[in-house]
């Protein structure tokens, strides 16, 4: 009888915990500067999460620098109560290969809440660059060796990964210019301070459409159907065999966050990913909201482990272009 009572008390308190979450604002840490693609996903997702989280206030906090490792570390060390979350991208799986040491462990310091989207990358250039398409760009690159600047969001960023693979495929060393996010890098690209950048379509499609930058290629296996990007060739069809990079975003909580809270957050995430407004905004920018099993925490974790295994050797092989 005593045992039964104890079980009943435990179940009731678990239920009470889940019922009362969230009882204060939830912060989503974005490990890149405001105005960039990760920030944009986080802000749109934050809006979509509000309703399924009982109208809770969602605060977006930009903790930028060092290719997302600073913000990621902050969440790894935050109180595991569900009120501090991390939205990060493929960097979760490339940082372990790119950094000799990291102050956190991607696979064991987080509760995985689920995956958010898949986002194509685009190769883009400053508007004053004389090359108007990819073929002309390869000629221009050949003529300007030693003088080419490539912006990125630091070691471990998606723009870093894509730029690294591009330099390696072209066998051309470029001077990389690191920013705290590709939001500020985009400002400099539009202003002509840097020559090239590889960045997510969520940050480039509107600028390509507005002719503020030049789009050269997409990094997906097939051409995209998004109006702003549909005329861009893939890097593969442009002669770069096997060049395929798709960025994804996932949501994480610090390790040790109670299971009922992570379950409530996963349920809210699934609802947000079905929010028609969120889906529409993502698709307009070329991103695809996750509809498959990777929205399940265990599947997302398996997916990230597979990504770590996939990118490690590729990054090592392209290593001479890392900086
Ligand atoms: N997505 C960008 C990158 O990884 C960074 C950002 O979101 O600002 O390069």
PDB file of N, CA and C in Angstrom, residues 105-147:
ATOM      1  N   UNK A 105      30.761  18.405 -24.775  1.00  0.00           N
ATOM      2  CA  UNK A 105      30.685  17.207 -25.628  1.00  0.00           C
ATOM      3  C   UNK A 105      29.325  17.199 -26.319  1.00  0.00           C
ATOM      4  N   UNK A 106      29.384  17.279 -27.653  1.00  0.00           N
ATOM      5  CA  UNK A 106      28.143  17.378 -28.425  1.00  0.00           C
ATOM      6  C   UNK A 106      27.200  16.217 -28.116  1.00  0.00           C
ATOM      7  N   UNK A 107      27.780  15.018 -27.991  1.00  0.00           N
ATOM      8  CA  UNK A 107      26.900  13.848 -27.870  1.00  0.00           C
ATOM      9  C   UNK A 107      26.403  13.583 -26.449  1.00  0.00           C
ATOM     10  N   UNK A 108      27.110  14.108 -25.429  1.00  0.00           N
ATOM     11  CA  UNK A 108      26.662  13.748 -24.070  1.00  0.00           C
ATOM     12  C   UNK A 108      26.291  14.933 -23.182  1.00  0.00           C
ATOM     13  N   UNK A 109      26.482  16.157 -23.626  1.00  0.00           N
ATOM     14  CA  UNK A 109      26.165  17.301 -22.762  1.00  0.00           C
ATOM     15  C   UNK A 109      24.797  17.928 -23.058  1.00  0.00           C
ATOM     16  N   UNK A 110      24.032  17.307 -23.944  1.00  0.00           N
ATOM     17  CA  UNK A 110      22.736  17.900 -24.321  1.00  0.00           C
ATOM     18  C   UNK A 110      21.622  16.870 -24.333  1.00  0.00           C
ATOM     19  N   UNK A 111      20.413  17.369 -24.074  1.00  0.00           N
ATOM     20  CA  UNK A 111      19.211  16.588 -24.355  1.00  0.00           C
ATOM     21  C   UNK A 111      18.789  17.037 -25.752  1.00  0.00           C
ATOM     22  N   UNK A 112      18.650  16.103 -26.655  1.00  0.00           N
ATOM     23  CA  UNK A 112      18.246  16.431 -28.022  1.00  0.00           C
ATOM     24  C   UNK A 112      16.717  16.554 -28.050  1.00  0.00           C
ATOM     25  N   UNK A 113      16.247  17.682 -28.556  1.00  0.00           N
ATOM     26  CA  UNK A 113      14.790  17.907 -28.549  1.00  0.00           C
ATOM     27  C   UNK A 113      14.158  17.622 -29.904  1.00  0.00           C
ATOM     28  N   UNK A 114      14.960  17.603 -30.958  1.00  0.00           N
ATOM     29  CA  UNK A 114      14.422  17.311 -32.290  1.00  0.00           C
ATOM     30  C   UNK A 114      14.996  18.240 -33.332  1.00  0.00           C
ATOM     31  N   UNK A 115      14.856  17.814 -34.589  1.00  0.00           N
ATOM     32  CA  UNK A 115      15.412  18.595 -35.681  1.00  0.00           C
ATOM     33  C   UNK A 115      14.357  19.549 -36.247  1.00  0.00           C
ATOM     34  N   UNK A 116      14.803  20.650 -36.787  1.00  0.00           N
ATOM     35  CA  UNK A 116      13.882  21.705 -37.223  1.00  0.00           C
ATOM     36  C   UNK A 116      13.728  21.749 -38.756  1.00  0.00           C
ATOM     37  N   UNK A 117      14.880  21.855 -39.462  1.00  0.00           N
ATOM     38  CA  UNK A 117      14.772  22.016 -40.927  1.00  0.00           C
ATOM     39  C   UNK A 117      16.033  21.549 -41.641  1.00  0.00           C
ATOM     40  N   UNK A 118      15.916  21.458 -42.950  1.00  0.00           N
ATOM     41  CA  UNK A 118      17.058  21.234 -43.838  1.00  0.00           C
ATOM     42  C   UNK A 118      17.160  22.484 -44.708  1.00  0.00           C
ATOM     43  N   UNK A 119      18.382  23.012 -44.835  1.00  0.00           N
ATOM     44  CA  UNK A 119      18.541  24.268 -45.593  1.00  0.00           C
ATOM     45  C   UNK A 119      19.669  24.140 -46.612  1.00  0.00           C
ATOM     46  N   UNK A 120      19.384  24.424 -47.884  1.00  0.00           N
ATOM     47  CA  UNK A 120      20.465  24.382 -48.881  1.00  0.00           C
ATOM     48  C   UNK A 120      21.433  25.549 -48.690  1.00  0.00           C
ATOM     49  N   UNK A 121      22.630  25.351 -49.185  1.00  0.00           N
ATOM     50  CA  UNK A 121      23.620  26.437 -49.185  1.00  0.00           C
ATOM     51  C   UNK A 121      23.703  26.997 -50.601  1.00  0.00           C
ATOM     52  N   UNK A 122      24.178  28.228 -50.663  1.00  0.00           N
ATOM     53  CA  UNK A 122      24.356  28.875 -51.962  1.00  0.00           C
ATOM     54  C   UNK A 122      25.740  29.512 -51.982  1.00  0.00           C
ATOM     55  N   UNK A 123      26.352  29.527 -53.148  1.00  0.00           N
ATOM     56  CA  UNK A 123      27.621  30.235 -53.306  1.00  0.00           C
ATOM     57  C   UNK A 123      27.283  31.597 -53.898  1.00  0.00           C
ATOM     58  N   UNK A 124      27.666  32.652 -53.184  1.00  0.00           N
ATOM     59  CA  UNK A 124      27.273  34.000 -53.616  1.00  0.00           C
ATOM     60  C   UNK A 124      28.476  34.941 -53.646  1.00  0.00           C
ATOM     61  N   UNK A 125      28.347  36.008 -54.419  1.00  0.00           N
ATOM     62  CA  UNK A 125      29.459  36.952 -54.548  1.00  0.00           C
ATOM     63  C   UNK A 125      28.993  38.395 -54.435  1.00  0.00           C
ATOM     64  N   UNK A 126      29.948  39.287 -54.228  1.00  0.00           N
ATOM     65  CA  UNK A 126      29.623  40.716 -54.132  1.00  0.00           C
ATOM     66  C   UNK A 126      29.039  41.186 -55.474  1.00  0.00           C
ATOM     67  N   UNK A 127      28.175  42.214 -55.416  1.00  0.00           N
ATOM     68  CA  UNK A 127      27.495  42.635 -56.652  1.00  0.00           C
ATOM     69  C   UNK A 127      28.449  43.206 -57.702  1.00  0.00           C
ATOM     70  N   UNK A 128      29.621  43.698 -57.255  1.00  0.00           N
ATOM     71  CA  UNK A 128      30.553  44.327 -58.194  1.00  0.00           C
ATOM     72  C   UNK A 128      31.533  43.320 -58.800  1.00  0.00           C
ATOM     73  N   UNK A 129      31.390  42.059 -58.417  1.00  0.00           N
ATOM     74  CA  UNK A 129      32.307  41.050 -58.970  1.00  0.00           C
ATOM     75  C   UNK A 129      31.991  40.891 -60.461  1.00  0.00           C
ATOM     76  N   UNK A 130      33.008  40.961 -61.328  1.00  0.00           N
ATOM     77  CA  UNK A 130      32.706  40.945 -62.774  1.00  0.00           C
ATOM     78  C   UNK A 130      32.073  39.637 -63.272  1.00  0.00           C
ATOM     79  N   UNK A 131      32.313  38.512 -62.570  1.00  0.00           N
ATOM     80  CA  UNK A 131      31.755  37.228 -63.026  1.00  0.00           C
ATOM     81  C   UNK A 131      30.250  37.195 -62.792  1.00  0.00           C
ATOM     82  N   UNK A 132      29.502  36.901 -63.841  1.00  0.00           N
ATOM     83  CA  UNK A 132      28.039  36.928 -63.714  1.00  0.00           C
ATOM     84  C   UNK A 132      27.426  35.534 -63.579  1.00  0.00           C
ATOM     85  N   UNK A 133      28.228  34.488 -63.807  1.00  0.00           N
ATOM     86  CA  UNK A 133      27.698  33.132 -63.598  1.00  0.00           C
ATOM     87  C   UNK A 133      28.855  32.233 -63.140  1.00  0.00           C
ATOM     88  N   UNK A 134      28.565  30.959 -62.877  1.00  0.00           N
ATOM     89  CA  UNK A 134      29.581  30.099 -62.282  1.00  0.00           C
ATOM     90  C   UNK A 134      30.787  29.894 -63.211  1.00  0.00           C
ATOM     91  N   UNK A 135      30.535  29.759 -64.508  1.00  0.00           N
ATOM     92  CA  UNK A 135      31.644  29.557 -65.446  1.00  0.00           C
ATOM     93  C   UNK A 135      32.574  30.772 -65.421  1.00  0.00           C
ATOM     94  N   UNK A 136      31.975  31.942 -65.454  1.00  0.00           N
ATOM     95  CA  UNK A 136      32.799  33.166 -65.398  1.00  0.00           C
ATOM     96  C   UNK A 136      33.523  33.274 -64.053  1.00  0.00           C
ATOM     97  N   UNK A 137      32.857  32.774 -63.011  1.00  0.00           N
ATOM     98  CA  UNK A 137      33.486  32.838 -61.685  1.00  0.00           C
ATOM     99  C   UNK A 137      34.764  31.990 -61.644  1.00  0.00           C
ATOM    100  N   UNK A 138      34.716  30.791 -62.244  1.00  0.00           N
ATOM    101  CA  UNK A 138      35.914  29.943 -62.207  1.00  0.00           C
ATOM    102  C   UNK A 138      37.074  30.635 -62.941  1.00  0.00           C
ATOM    103  N   UNK A 139      36.771  31.311 -64.020  1.00  0.00           N
ATOM    104  CA  UNK A 139      37.824  32.048 -64.748  1.00  0.00           C
ATOM    105  C   UNK A 139      38.374  33.161 -63.849  1.00  0.00           C
ATOM    106  N   UNK A 140      37.463  33.901 -63.239  1.00  0.00           N
ATOM    107  CA  UNK A 140      37.875  35.029 -62.376  1.00  0.00           C
ATOM    108  C   UNK A 140      38.726  34.526 -61.204  1.00  0.00           C
ATOM    109  N   UNK A 141      38.326  33.377 -60.626  1.00  0.00           N
ATOM    110  CA  UNK A 141      39.093  32.820 -59.496  1.00  0.00           C
ATOM    111  C   UNK A 141      40.518  32.486 -59.941  1.00  0.00           C
ATOM    112  N   UNK A 142      40.604  31.877 -61.123  1.00  0.00           N
ATOM    113  CA  UNK A 142      41.922  31.500 -61.658  1.00  0.00           C
ATOM    114  C   UNK A 142      42.804  32.724 -61.881  1.00  0.00           C
ATOM    115  N   UNK A 143      42.178  33.830 -62.271  1.00  0.00           N
ATOM    116  CA  UNK A 143      42.958  35.053 -62.567  1.00  0.00           C
ATOM    117  C   UNK A 143      43.315  35.852 -61.315  1.00  0.00           C
ATOM    118  N   UNK A 144      42.642  35.525 -60.206  1.00  0.00           N
ATOM    119  CA  UNK A 144      42.824  36.360 -59.006  1.00  0.00           C
ATOM    120  C   UNK A 144      43.384  35.615 -57.804  1.00  0.00           C
ATOM    121  N   UNK A 145      44.062  34.490 -58.073  1.00  0.00           N
ATOM    122  CA  UNK A 145      44.638  33.691 -56.982  1.00  0.00           C
ATOM    123  C   UNK A 145      45.450  34.579 -56.040  1.00  0.00           C
ATOM    124  N   UNK A 146      45.291  34.351 -54.751  1.00  0.00           N
ATOM    125  CA  UNK A 146      46.059  35.118 -53.769  1.00  0.00           C
ATOM    126  C   UNK A 146      45.383  36.425 -53.376  1.00  0.00           C
ATOM    127  N   UNK A 147      44.308  36.776 -54.095  1.00  0.00           N
ATOM    128  CA  UNK A 147      43.660  38.065 -53.795  1.00  0.00           C
ATOM    129  C   UNK A 147      42.196  37.896 -53.398  1.00  0.00           C
TER     130      UNK A 147
END
